[in-house]
Tab-separated table of C-alpha atoms and ligand atoms in Angstrom:
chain	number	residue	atom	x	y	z
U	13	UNK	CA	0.000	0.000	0.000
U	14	UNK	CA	1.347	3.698	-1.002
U	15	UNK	CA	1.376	6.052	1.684
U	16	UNK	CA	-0.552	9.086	0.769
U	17	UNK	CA	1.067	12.726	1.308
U	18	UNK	CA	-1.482	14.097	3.243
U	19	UNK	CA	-4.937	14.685	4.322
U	20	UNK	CA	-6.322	19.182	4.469
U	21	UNK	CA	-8.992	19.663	6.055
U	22	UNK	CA	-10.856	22.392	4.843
U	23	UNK	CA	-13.773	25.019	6.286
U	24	UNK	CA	-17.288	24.446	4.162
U	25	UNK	CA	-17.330	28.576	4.193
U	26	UNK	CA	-14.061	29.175	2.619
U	27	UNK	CA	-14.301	26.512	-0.295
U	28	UNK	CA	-14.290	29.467	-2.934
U	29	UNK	CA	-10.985	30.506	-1.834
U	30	UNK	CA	-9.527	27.119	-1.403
U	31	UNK	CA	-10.985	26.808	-5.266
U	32	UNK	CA	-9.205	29.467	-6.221
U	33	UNK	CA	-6.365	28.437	-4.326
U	34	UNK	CA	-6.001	25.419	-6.967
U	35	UNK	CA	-7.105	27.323	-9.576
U	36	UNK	CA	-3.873	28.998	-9.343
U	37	UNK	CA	-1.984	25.574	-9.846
U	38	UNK	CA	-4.124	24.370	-12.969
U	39	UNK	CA	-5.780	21.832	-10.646
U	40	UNK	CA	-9.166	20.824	-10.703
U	41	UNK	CA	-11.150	19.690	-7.740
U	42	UNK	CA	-13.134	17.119	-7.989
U	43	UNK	CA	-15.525	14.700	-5.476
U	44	UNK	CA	-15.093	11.554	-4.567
U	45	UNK	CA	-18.136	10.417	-5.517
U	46	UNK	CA	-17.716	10.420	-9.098
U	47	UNK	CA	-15.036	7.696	-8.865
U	48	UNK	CA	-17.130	5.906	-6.351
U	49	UNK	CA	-19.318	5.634	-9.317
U	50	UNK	CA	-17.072	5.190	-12.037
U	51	UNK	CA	-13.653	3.207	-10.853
U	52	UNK	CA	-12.393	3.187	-14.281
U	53	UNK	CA	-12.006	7.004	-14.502
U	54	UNK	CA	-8.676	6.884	-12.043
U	55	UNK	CA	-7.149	5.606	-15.146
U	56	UNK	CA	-7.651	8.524	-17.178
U	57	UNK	CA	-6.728	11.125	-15.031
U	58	UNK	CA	-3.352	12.723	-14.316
U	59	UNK	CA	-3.621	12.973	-10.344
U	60	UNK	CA	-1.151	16.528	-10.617
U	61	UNK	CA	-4.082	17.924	-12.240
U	62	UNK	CA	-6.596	17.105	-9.581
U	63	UNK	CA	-7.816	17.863	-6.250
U	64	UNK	CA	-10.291	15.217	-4.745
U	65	UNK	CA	-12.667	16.007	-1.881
U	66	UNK	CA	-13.508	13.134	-0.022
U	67	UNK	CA	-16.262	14.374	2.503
U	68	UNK	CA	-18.720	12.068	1.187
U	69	UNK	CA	-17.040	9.213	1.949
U	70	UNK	CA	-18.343	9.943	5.143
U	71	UNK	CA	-21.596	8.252	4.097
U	72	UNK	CA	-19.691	5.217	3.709
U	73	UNK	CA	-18.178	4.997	7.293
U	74	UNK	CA	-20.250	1.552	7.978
U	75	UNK	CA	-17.813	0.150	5.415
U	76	UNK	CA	-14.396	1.115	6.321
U	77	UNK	CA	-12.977	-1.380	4.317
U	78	UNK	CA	-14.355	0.122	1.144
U	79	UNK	CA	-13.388	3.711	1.614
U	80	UNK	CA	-9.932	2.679	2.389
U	81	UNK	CA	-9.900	0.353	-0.578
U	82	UNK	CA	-11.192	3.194	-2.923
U	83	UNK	CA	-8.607	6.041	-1.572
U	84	UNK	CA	-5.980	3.554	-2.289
U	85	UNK	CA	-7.187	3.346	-6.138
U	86	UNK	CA	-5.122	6.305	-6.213
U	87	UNK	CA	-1.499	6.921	-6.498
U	88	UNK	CA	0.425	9.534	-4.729
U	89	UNK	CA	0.305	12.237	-7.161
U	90	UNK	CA	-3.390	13.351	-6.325
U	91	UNK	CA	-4.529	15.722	-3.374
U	92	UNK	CA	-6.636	14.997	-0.885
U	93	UNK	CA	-9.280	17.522	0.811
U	94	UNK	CA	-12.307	16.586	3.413
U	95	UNK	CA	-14.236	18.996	4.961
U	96	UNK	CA	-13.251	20.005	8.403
U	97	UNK	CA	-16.231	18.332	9.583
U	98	UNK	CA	-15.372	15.406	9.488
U	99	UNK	CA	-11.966	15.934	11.153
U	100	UNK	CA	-12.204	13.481	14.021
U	101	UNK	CA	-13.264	10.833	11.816
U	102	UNK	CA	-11.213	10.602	8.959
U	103	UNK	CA	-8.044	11.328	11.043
U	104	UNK	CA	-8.938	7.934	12.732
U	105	UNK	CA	-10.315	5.743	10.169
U	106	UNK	CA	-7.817	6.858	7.451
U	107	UNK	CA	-4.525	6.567	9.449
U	108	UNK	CA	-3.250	4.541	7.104
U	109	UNK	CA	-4.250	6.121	4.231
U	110	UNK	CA	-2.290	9.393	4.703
U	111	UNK	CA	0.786	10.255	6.523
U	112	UNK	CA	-0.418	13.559	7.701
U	113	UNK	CA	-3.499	15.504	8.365
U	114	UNK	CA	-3.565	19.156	8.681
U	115	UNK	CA	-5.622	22.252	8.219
U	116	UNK	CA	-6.124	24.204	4.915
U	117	UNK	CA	-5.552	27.220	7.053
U	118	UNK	CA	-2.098	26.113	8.771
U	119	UNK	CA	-1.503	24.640	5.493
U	120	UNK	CA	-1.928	27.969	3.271
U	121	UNK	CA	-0.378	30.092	5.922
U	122	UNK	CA	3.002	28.974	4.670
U	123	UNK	CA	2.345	29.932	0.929
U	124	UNK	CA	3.169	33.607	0.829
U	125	UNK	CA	2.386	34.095	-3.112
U	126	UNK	CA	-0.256	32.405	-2.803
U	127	UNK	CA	-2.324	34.509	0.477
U	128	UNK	CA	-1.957	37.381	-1.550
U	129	UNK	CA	-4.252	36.268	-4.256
U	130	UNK	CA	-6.545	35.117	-2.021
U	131	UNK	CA	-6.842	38.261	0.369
U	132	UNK	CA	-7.101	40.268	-2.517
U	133	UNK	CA	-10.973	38.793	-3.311
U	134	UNK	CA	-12.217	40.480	-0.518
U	135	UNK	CA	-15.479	41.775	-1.419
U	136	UNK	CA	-15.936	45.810	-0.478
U	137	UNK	CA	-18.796	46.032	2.344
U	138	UNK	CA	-20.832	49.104	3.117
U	139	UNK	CA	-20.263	47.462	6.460
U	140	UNK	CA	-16.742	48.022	6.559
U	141	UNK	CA	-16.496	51.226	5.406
U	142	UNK	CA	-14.930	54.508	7.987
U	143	UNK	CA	-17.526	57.465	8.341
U	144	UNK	CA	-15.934	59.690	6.033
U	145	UNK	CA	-15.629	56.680	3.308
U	146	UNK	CA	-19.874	56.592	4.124
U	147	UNK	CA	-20.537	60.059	3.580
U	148	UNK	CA	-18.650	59.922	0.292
U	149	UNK	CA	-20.827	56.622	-0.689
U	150	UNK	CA	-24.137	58.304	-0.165
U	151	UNK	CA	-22.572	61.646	-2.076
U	152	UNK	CA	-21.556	59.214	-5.233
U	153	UNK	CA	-25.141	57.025	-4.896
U	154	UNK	CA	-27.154	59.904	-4.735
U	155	UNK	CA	-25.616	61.451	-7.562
U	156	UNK	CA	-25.711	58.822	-9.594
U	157	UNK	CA	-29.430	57.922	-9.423
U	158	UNK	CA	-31.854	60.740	-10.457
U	159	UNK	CA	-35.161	61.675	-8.114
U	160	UNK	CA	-36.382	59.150	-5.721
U	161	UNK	CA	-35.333	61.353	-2.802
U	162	UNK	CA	-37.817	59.392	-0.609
U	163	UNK	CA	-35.723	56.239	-1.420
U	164	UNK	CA	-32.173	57.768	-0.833
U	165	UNK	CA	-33.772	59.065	2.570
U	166	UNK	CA	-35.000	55.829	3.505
U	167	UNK	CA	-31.676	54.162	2.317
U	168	UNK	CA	-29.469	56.036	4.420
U	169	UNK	CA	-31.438	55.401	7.374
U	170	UNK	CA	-31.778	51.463	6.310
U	171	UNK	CA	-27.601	51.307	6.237
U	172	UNK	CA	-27.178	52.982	9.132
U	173	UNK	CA	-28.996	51.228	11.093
U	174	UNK	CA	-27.822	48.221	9.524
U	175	UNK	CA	-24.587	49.299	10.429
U	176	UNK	CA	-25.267	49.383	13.655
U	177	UNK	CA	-26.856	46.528	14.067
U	178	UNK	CA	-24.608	44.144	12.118
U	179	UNK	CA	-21.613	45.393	14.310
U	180	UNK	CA	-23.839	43.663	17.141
U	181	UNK	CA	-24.656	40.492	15.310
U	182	UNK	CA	-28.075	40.639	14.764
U	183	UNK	CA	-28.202	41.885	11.449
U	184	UNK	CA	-26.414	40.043	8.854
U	185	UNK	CA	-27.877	40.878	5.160
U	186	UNK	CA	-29.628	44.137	4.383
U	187	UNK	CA	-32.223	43.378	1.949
U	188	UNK	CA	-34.239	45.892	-0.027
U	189	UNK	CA	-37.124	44.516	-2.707
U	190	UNK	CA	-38.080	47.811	-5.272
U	191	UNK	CA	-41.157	47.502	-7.288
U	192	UNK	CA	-42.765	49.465	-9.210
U	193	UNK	CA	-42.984	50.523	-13.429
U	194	UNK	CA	-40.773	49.701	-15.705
U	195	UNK	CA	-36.879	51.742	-16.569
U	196	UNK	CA	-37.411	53.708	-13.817
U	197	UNK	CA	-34.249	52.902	-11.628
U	198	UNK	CA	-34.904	50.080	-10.044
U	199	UNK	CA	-31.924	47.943	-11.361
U	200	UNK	CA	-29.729	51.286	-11.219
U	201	UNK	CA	-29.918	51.182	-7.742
U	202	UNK	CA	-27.487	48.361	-7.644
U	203	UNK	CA	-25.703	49.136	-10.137
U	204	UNK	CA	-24.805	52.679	-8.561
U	205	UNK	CA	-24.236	50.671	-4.525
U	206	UNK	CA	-22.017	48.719	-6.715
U	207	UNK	CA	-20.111	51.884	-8.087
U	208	UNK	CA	-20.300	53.612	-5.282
U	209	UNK	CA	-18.660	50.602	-3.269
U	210	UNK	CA	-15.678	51.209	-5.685
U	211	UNK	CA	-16.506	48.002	-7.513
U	212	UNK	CA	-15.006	47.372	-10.470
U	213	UNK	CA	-15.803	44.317	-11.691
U	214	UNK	CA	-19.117	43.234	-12.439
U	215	UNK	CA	-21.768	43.317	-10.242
U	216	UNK	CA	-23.205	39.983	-9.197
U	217	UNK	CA	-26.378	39.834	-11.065
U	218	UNK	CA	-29.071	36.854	-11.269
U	219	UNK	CA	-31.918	37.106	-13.433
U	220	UNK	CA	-34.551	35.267	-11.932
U	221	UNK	CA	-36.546	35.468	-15.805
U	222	UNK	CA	-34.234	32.655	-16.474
U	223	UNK	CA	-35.313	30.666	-13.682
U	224	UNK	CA	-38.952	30.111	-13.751
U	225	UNK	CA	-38.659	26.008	-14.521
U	226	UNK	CA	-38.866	23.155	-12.080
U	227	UNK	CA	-34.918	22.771	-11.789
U	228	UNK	CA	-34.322	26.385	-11.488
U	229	UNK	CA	-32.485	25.891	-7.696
U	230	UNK	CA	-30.256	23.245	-9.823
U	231	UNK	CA	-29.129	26.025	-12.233
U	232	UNK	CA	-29.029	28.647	-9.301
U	233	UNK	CA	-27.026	27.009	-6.440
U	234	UNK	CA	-25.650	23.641	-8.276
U	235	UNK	CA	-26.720	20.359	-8.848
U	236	UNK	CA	-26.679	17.580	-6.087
U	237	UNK	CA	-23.178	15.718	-5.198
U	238	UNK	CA	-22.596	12.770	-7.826
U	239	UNK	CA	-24.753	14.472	-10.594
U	240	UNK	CA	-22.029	14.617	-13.670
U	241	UNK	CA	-20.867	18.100	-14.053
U	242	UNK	CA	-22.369	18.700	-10.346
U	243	UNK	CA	-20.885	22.525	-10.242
U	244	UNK	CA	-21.650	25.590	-7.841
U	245	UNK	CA	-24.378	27.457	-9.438
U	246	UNK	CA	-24.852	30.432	-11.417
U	247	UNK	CA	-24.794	32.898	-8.289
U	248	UNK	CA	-21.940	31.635	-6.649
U	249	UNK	CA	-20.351	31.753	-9.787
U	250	UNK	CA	-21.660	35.302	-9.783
U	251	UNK	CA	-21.353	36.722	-6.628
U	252	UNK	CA	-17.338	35.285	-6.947
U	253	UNK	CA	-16.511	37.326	-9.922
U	254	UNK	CA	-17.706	40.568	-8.108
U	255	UNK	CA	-15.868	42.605	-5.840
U	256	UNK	CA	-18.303	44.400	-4.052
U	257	UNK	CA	-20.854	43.075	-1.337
U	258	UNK	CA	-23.800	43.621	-3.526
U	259	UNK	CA	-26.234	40.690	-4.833
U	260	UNK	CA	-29.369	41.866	-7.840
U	261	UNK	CA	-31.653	39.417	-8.075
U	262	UNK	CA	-34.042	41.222	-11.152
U	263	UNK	CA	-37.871	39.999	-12.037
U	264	UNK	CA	-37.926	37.787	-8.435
U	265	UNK	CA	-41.441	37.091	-8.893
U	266	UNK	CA	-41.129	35.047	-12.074
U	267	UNK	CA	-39.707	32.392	-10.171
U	268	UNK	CA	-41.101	29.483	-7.765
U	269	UNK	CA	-41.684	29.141	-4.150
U	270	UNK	CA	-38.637	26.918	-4.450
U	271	UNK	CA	-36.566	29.646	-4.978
U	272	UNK	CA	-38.270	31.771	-2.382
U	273	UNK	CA	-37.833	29.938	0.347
U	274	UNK	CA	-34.330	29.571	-0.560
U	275	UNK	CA	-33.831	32.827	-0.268
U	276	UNK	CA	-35.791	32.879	3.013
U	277	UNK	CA	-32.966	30.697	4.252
U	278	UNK	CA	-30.038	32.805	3.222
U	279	UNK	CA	-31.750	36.528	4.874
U	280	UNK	CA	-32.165	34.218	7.735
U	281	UNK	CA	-28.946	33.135	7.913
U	282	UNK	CA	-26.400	35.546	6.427
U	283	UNK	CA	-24.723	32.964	4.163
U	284	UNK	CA	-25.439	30.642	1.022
U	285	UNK	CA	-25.153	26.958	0.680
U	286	UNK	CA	-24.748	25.478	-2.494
U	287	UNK	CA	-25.617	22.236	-3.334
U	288	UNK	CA	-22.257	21.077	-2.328
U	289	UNK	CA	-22.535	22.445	0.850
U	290	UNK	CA	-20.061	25.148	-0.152
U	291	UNK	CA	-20.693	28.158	1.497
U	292	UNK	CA	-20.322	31.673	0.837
U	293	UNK	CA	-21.005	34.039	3.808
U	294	UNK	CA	-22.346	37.038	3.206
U	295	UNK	CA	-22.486	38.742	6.279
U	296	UNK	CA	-22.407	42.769	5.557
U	297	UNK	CA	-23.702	42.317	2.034
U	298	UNK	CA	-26.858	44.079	0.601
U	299	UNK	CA	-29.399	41.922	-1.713
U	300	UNK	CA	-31.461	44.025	-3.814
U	301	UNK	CA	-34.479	42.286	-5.279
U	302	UNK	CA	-36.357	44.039	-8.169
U	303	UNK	CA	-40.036	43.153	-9.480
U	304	UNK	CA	-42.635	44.669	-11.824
U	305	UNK	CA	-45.496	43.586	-9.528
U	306	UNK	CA	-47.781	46.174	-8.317
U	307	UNK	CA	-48.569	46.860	-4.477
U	308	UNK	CA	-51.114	44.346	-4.638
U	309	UNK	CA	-49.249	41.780	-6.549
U	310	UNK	CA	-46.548	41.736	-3.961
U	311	UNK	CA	-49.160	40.636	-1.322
U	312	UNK	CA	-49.974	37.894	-3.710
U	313	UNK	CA	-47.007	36.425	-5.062
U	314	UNK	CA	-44.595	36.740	-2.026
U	315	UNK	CA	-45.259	34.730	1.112
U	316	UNK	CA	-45.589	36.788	4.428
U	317	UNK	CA	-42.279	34.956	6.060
U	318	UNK	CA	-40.275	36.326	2.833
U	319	UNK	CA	-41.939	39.728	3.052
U	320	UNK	CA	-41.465	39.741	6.865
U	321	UNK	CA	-37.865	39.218	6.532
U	322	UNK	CA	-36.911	42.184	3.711
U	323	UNK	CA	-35.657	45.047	5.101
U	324	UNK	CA	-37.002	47.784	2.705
U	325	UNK	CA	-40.205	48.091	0.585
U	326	UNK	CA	-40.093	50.592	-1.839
U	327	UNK	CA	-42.258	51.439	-4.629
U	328	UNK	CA	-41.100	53.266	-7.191
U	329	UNK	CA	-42.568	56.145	-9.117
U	330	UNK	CA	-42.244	57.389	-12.607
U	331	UNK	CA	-40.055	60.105	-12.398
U	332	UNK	CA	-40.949	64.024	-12.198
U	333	UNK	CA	-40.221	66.215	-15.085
U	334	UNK	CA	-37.347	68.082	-13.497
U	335	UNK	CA	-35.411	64.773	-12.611
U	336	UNK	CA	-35.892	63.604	-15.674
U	337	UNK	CA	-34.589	66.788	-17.177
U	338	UNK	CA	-31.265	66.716	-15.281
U	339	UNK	CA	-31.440	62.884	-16.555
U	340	UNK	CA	-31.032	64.253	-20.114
U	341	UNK	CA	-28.653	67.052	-19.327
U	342	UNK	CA	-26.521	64.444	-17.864
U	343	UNK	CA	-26.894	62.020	-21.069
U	344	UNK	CA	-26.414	65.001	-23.795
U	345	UNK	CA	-23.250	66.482	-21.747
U	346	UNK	CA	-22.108	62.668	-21.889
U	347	UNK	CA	-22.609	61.989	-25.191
U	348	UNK	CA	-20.741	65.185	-26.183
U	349	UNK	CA	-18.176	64.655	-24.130
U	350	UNK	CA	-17.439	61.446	-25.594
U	351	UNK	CA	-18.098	62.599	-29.437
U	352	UNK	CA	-15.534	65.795	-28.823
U	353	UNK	CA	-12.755	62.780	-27.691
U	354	UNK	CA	-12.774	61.740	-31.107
U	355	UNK	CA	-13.161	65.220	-32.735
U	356	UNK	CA	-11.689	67.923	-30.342
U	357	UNK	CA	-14.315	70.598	-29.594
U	358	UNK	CA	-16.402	69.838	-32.741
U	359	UNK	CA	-19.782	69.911	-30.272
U	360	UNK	CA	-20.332	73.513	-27.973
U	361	UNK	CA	-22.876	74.022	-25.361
U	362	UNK	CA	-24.946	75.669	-28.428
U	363	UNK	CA	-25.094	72.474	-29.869
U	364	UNK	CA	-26.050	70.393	-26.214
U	365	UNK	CA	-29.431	73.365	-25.996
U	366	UNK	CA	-30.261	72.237	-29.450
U	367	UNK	CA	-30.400	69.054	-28.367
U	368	UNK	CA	-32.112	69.874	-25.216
U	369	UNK	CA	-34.990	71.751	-26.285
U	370	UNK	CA	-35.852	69.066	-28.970
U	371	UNK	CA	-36.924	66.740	-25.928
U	372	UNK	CA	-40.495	66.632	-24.157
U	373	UNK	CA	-39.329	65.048	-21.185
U	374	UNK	CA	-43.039	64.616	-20.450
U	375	UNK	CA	-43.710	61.762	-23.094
U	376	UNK	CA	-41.814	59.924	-21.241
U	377	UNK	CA	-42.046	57.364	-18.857
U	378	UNK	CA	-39.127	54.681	-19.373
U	379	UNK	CA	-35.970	56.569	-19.143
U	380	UNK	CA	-34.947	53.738	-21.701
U	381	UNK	CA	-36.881	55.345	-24.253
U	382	UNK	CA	-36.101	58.738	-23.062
U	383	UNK	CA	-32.614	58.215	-23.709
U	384	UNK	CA	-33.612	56.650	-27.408
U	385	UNK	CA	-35.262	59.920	-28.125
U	386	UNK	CA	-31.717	61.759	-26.697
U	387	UNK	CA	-29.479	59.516	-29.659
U	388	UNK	CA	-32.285	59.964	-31.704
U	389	UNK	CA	-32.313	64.077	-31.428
U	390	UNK	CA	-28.381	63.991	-31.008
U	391	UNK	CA	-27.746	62.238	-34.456
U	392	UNK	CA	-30.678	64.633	-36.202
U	393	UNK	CA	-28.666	67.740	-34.867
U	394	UNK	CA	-25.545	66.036	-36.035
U	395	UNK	CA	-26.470	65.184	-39.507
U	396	UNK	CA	-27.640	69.208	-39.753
U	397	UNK	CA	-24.813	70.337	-38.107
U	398	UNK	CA	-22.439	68.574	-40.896
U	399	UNK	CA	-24.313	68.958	-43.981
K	404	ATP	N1	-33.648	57.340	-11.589
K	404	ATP	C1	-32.681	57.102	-12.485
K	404	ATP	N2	-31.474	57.667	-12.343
K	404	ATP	C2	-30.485	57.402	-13.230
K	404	ATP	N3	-30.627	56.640	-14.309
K	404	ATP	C3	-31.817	56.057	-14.509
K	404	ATP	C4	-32.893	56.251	-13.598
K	404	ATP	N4	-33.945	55.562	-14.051
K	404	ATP	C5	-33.540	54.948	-15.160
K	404	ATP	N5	-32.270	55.240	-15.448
K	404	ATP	C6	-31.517	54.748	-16.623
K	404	ATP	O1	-32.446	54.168	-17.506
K	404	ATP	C7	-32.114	52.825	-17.863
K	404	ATP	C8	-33.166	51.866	-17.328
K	404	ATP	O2	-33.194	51.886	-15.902
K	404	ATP	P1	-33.273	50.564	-15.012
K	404	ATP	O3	-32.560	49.477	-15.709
K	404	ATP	O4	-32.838	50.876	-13.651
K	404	ATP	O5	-34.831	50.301	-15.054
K	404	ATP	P2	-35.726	49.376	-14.126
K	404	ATP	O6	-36.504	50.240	-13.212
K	404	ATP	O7	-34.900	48.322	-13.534
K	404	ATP	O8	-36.721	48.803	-15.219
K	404	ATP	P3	-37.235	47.303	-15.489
K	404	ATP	O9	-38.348	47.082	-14.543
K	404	ATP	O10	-37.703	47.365	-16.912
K	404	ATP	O11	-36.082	46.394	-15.297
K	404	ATP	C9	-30.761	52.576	-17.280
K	404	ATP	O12	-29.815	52.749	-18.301
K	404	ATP	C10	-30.558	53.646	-16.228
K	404	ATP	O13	-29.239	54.087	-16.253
K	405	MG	MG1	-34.552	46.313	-14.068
């Protein structure tokens, strides 16, 4: 028998990092269960490339025999992870398997190179930011998302007392559900938090229009252990690529109480699981849910434990004539901006009132159409401008 190098143990709620940690080394992690399955495929594999998690062998602990007879299908040149869990266990009934067992943690902490990649993930938290860093937030949101003063009002007083309260424990996820019509701001909200945070990748964004079939929670949060190709879902794979502690989940009502009371889980708890039991915690982040419903609707399609547990209600309005004026002021002065990069002070503030008084902000509901009618105008101008 061949005397495995050794045994990490790893914590359920750091398994992105530890991914990434391989990820780094070209190696793949994969669970034990497929070979459980499938024998054959230790065979094909090169074990340098590979990382095997063998937490559910845990399952199998009536037959010691077996698990020790499957670990030993493999040759020294795999690694071996278990979650932590199982610690007390596996050091026991696998003594002979491996000739060490140790922590991810104690194990990482002597990588140098390798901590730095990992500490630099850190999401940016509204929680974590100093007073001054705050007041410069709510200076960059507000600017960045036209009218709705009631909103901003109400969101300032939503993170500060989250703020407070998540210091103390109580208060893990601030979670804020905006209705109301249609291109009014209610996914610009998150996009400007996410700005505003400083984040410069993408914001983590689920669409939940995607996910109105029976498997949706596969697709979201993974399929089961053993399935082939079982993967974290889409919103780990999401919320992992952003650097900000900001979650969108657009059009929640078009998906199923399946999904709902998932999401009851996570508010409840602070963190999500995946399917894998991989964790993400996300203590200090804010979830923004956005819906079409009406007032009524929201009675309706969302359960009274979900609506119980969002933070913030908000409905929002179409918005008023001078808001939606500064809107377009914004847009032309951007659009010129950009079209003078490319030919140096061709456009003048002559040109941007041109533009400006060719627009009857009050036809307008959807700032998305708004803002056709603003190219629209601006090429018209252009085209009699040049010829
Ligand atoms: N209040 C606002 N302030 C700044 N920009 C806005 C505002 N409302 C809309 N916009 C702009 O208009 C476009 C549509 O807005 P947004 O995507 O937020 O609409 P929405 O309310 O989420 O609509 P839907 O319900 O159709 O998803 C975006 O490009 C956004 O930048
Ligand atoms: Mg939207």
């Amino acid at each position: 028998m061949i005397l495995k190098n050794e045994l990490l143990f790893y914590n359920p709620s750091k398994f992105r990092e530890i991914k990434r940690y391989y990820d780094i080394f070209d190696k793949e992690i994969l669970t034990i269960t497929e070979y459980i399955i499938n024998e054959g495929l230790v065979n094909d594999q090169f074990g340098v490339d590979i990382v095997i998690d063998i937490s559910s062998l845990y399952n199998l602990s009536s037959s010691q025999f077996q698990a020790e007879r499957i670990i030993n299908l493999f040759d020294n040149t795999f690694t071996f992870i278990a979650d932590i869990k199982y610690k007390k266990e596996f050091t026991e009934d696998f003594r002979f398997c491996f000739d060490e067992f140790i922590d991810f943690d104690e194990f990482i902490s002597k990588d140098e190179d390798s901590k730095k990649v990992l500490i630099k993930k850190e999401h940016k938290k509204i929680i974590d930011l100093d007073v001054k860093e705050l007041n410069l937030f709510f200076e960059k949101f507000n600017n960045s998302l036209y009218g709705h003063n009631k909103f901003k009002d109400d969101f300032k007083e939503a993170v500060d007392s989250f703020r407070v309260f998540n210091k103390l424990g109580e208060h893990k996820i601030l979670s804020l559900f905006l209705m109301g019509d249609s291109g009014v701001g209610k996914t610009e909200v998150a996009r400007a938090i996410h700005k505003s945070l400083g984040g410069e990748n993408k914001l983590a964004k689920v669409n939940f229009g995607n996910y109105s079939s029976d498997n949706s929670l596969n697709s979201l949060i993974g399929s089961p252990r053993g399935y082939i190709g079982s993967e974290d879902g889409e919103i780990f794979i999401r919320v992992d690529g952003s650097d900000t502690g900001v979650i969108l989940i657009d059009e929640f009502e078009k998906s199923n109480s399946t999904l709902f009371n998932y999401f009851l889980d996570v508010l409840e708890n602070g963190k999500m699981v995946s399917s894998l039991s991989h964790e993400i915690d996300l203590n200090g982040f804010i979830i923004i849910f956005t819906s079409n419903i009406s007032k009524e609707g929201f009675k309706e399609v969302i359960s009274p434990e979900l609506r119980s547990r969002l933070d913030y209600k908000g409905y929002f309005s179409i918005l008023k004539a001078t808001d939606k004026l500064r809107y377009v002021e914004f847009r032309i002065n951007s659009i010129v901006n950009k079209f003078n990069k490319f030919y140096p002070d061709a456009l003048d503030d002559d040109f941007k009132f041109d533009v400006l008084i060719e627009i009857d902000v009050n036809k307008y509901k959807n700032m998305r159409d708004l803002n056709k009618r603003i190219k629209q105008v601006f090429v018209e101008k252009l085209m009699y401008k040049m010829y």
